[in-house]
Short mmCIF file of C-alpha atoms in Angstrom, two decimals:
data_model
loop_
_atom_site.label_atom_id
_atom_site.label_comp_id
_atom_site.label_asym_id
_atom_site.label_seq_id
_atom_site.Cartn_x
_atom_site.Cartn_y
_atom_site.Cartn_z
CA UNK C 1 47.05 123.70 85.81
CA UNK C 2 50.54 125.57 85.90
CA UNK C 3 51.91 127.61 82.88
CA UNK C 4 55.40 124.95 83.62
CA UNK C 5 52.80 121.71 82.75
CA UNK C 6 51.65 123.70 79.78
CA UNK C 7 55.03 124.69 78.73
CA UNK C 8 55.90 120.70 78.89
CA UNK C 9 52.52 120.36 76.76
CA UNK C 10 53.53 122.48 73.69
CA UNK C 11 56.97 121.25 73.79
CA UNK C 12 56.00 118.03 73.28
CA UNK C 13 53.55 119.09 70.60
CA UNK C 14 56.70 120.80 68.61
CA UNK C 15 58.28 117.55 69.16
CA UNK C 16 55.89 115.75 67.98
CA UNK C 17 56.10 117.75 64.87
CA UNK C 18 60.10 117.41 64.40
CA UNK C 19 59.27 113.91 64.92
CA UNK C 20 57.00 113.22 62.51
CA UNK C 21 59.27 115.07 59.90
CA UNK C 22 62.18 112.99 60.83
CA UNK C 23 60.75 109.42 60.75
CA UNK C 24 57.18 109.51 59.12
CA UNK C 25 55.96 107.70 61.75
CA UNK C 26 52.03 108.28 61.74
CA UNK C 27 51.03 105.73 64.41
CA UNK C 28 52.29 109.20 66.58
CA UNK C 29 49.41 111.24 64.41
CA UNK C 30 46.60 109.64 66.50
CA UNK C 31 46.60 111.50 69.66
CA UNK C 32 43.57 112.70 70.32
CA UNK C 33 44.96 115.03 72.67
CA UNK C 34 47.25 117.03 69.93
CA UNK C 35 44.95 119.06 67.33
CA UNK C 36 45.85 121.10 64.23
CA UNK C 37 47.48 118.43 62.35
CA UNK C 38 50.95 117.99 60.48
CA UNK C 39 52.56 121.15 59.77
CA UNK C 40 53.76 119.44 56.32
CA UNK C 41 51.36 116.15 55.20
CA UNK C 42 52.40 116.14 51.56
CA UNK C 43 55.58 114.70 53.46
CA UNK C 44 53.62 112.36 55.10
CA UNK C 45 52.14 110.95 52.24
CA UNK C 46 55.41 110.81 51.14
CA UNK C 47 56.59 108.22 53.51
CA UNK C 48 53.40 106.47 53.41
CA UNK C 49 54.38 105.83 49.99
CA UNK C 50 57.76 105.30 50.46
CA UNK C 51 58.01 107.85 47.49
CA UNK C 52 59.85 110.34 49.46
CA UNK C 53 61.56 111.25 52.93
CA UNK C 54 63.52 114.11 55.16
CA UNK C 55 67.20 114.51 55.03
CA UNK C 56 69.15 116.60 57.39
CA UNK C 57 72.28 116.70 59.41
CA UNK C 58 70.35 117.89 62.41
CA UNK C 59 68.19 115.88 64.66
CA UNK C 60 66.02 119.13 64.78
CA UNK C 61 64.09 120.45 61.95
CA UNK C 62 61.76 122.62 63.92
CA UNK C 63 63.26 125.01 66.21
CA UNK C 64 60.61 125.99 68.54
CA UNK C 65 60.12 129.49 70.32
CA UNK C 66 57.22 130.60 72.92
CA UNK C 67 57.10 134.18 71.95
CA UNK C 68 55.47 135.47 75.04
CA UNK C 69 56.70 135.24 79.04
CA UNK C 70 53.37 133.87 80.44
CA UNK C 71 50.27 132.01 78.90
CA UNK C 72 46.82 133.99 78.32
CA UNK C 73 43.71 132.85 80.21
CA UNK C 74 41.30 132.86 77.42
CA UNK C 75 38.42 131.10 79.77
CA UNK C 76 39.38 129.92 83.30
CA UNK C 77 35.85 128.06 83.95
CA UNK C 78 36.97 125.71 81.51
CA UNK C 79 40.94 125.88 81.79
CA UNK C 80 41.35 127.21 78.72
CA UNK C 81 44.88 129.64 77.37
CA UNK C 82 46.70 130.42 75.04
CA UNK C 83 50.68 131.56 73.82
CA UNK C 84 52.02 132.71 70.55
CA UNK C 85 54.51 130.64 69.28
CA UNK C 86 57.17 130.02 66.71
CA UNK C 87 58.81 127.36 64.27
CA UNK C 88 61.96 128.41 62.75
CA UNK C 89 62.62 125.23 59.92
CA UNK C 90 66.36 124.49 59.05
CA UNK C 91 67.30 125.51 55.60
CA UNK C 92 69.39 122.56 55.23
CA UNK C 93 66.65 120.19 56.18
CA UNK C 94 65.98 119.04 52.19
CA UNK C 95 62.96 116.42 50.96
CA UNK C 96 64.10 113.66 48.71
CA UNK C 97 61.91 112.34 45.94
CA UNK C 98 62.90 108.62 45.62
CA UNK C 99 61.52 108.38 41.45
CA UNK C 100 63.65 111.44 40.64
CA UNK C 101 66.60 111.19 42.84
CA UNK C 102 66.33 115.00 43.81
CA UNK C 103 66.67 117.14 46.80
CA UNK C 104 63.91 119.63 47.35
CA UNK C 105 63.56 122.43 50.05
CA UNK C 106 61.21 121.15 52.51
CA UNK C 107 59.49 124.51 51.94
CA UNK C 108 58.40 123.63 48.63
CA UNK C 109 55.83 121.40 50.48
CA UNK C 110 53.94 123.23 52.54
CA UNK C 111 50.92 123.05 51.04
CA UNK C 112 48.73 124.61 54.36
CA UNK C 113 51.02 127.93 52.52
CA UNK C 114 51.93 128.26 56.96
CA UNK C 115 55.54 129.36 55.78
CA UNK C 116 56.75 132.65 56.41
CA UNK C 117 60.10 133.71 56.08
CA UNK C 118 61.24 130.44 56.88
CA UNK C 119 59.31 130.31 60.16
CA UNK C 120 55.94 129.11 60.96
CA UNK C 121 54.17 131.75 63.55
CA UNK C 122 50.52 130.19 65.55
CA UNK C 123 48.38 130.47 68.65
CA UNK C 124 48.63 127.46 70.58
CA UNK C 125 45.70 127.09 72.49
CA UNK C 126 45.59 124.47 75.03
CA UNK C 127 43.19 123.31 77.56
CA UNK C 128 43.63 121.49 80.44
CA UNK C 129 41.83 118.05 81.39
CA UNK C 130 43.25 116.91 84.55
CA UNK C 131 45.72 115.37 84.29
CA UNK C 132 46.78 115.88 80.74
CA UNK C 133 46.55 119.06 78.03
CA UNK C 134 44.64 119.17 74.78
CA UNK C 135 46.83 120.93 72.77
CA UNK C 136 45.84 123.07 69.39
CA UNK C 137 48.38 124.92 67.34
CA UNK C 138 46.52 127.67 64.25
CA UNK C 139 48.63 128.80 62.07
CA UNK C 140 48.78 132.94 62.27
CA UNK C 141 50.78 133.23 58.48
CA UNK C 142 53.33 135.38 59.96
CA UNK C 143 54.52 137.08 63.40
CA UNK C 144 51.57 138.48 66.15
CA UNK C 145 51.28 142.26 66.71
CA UNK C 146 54.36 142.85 69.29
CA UNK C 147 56.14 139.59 68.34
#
């Protein structure tokens, strides 16, 4: 357990996330290893339905940010810690509804309400289970005392 392999851990949760935005792809959503769920699942549904989808000129919706220099060790018997994070969304990144032929804000579907400012601010708390992380991302509805 290194705070490097845990860095790799969250990074692939965040893109994951971009992922998931970009292609709808939910056969990604199933690992049981990455908790906390879809930052935006009205878009999901969306897909599923083929009602709706993501368009951008980026390959990146999501930026990503670790706010803090060095994981916390919330309980070492168990490999448990923790870093404040956060997701900074694209403005242009726009949600198009297929019956009415409009462009939305992707903000305009967050329905977990985990938009700030344009950013989403969490906790991810991970754990390791040798040899992989479980990786949990709460929402903290706007920036952490100090970040």
């Amino acid at each position: 357990m290194t705070a490097s392999s845990m860095n790799i851990a969250v990074t692939y949760y965040a893109n994951y996330q971009n992922y998931m935005l970009l292609s709808g792809d939910s056969r990604r959503l199933h690992l049981e290893n990455m908790l906390g769920g879809l930052f935006f699942p009205t878009i999901q549904e969306l897909y599923d339905n083929a009602s709706g989808w993501v368009i951008t000129p980026n390959q990146r919706i999501l930026n990503f940010t670790i706010l803090e220099p060095q994981p916390r060790i919330v309980d070492e018997a168990n490999h448990v810690c923790e870093i404040n994070v956060r997701y900074d969304l694209k403005p242009e990144a726009k949600v198009f509804i297929v019956g009415e032929k409009k462009l939305y804000p992707i903000t305009d579907f967050d329905t977990r309400n985990i938009v700030t400012g344009g950013s989403i601010y969490g906790t991810m708390v991970c754990r390791f289970l040798d040899p992989k992380w479980e990786v949990n991302f709460t929402p903290t509805y706007g920036p952490v005392q100090g970040n």
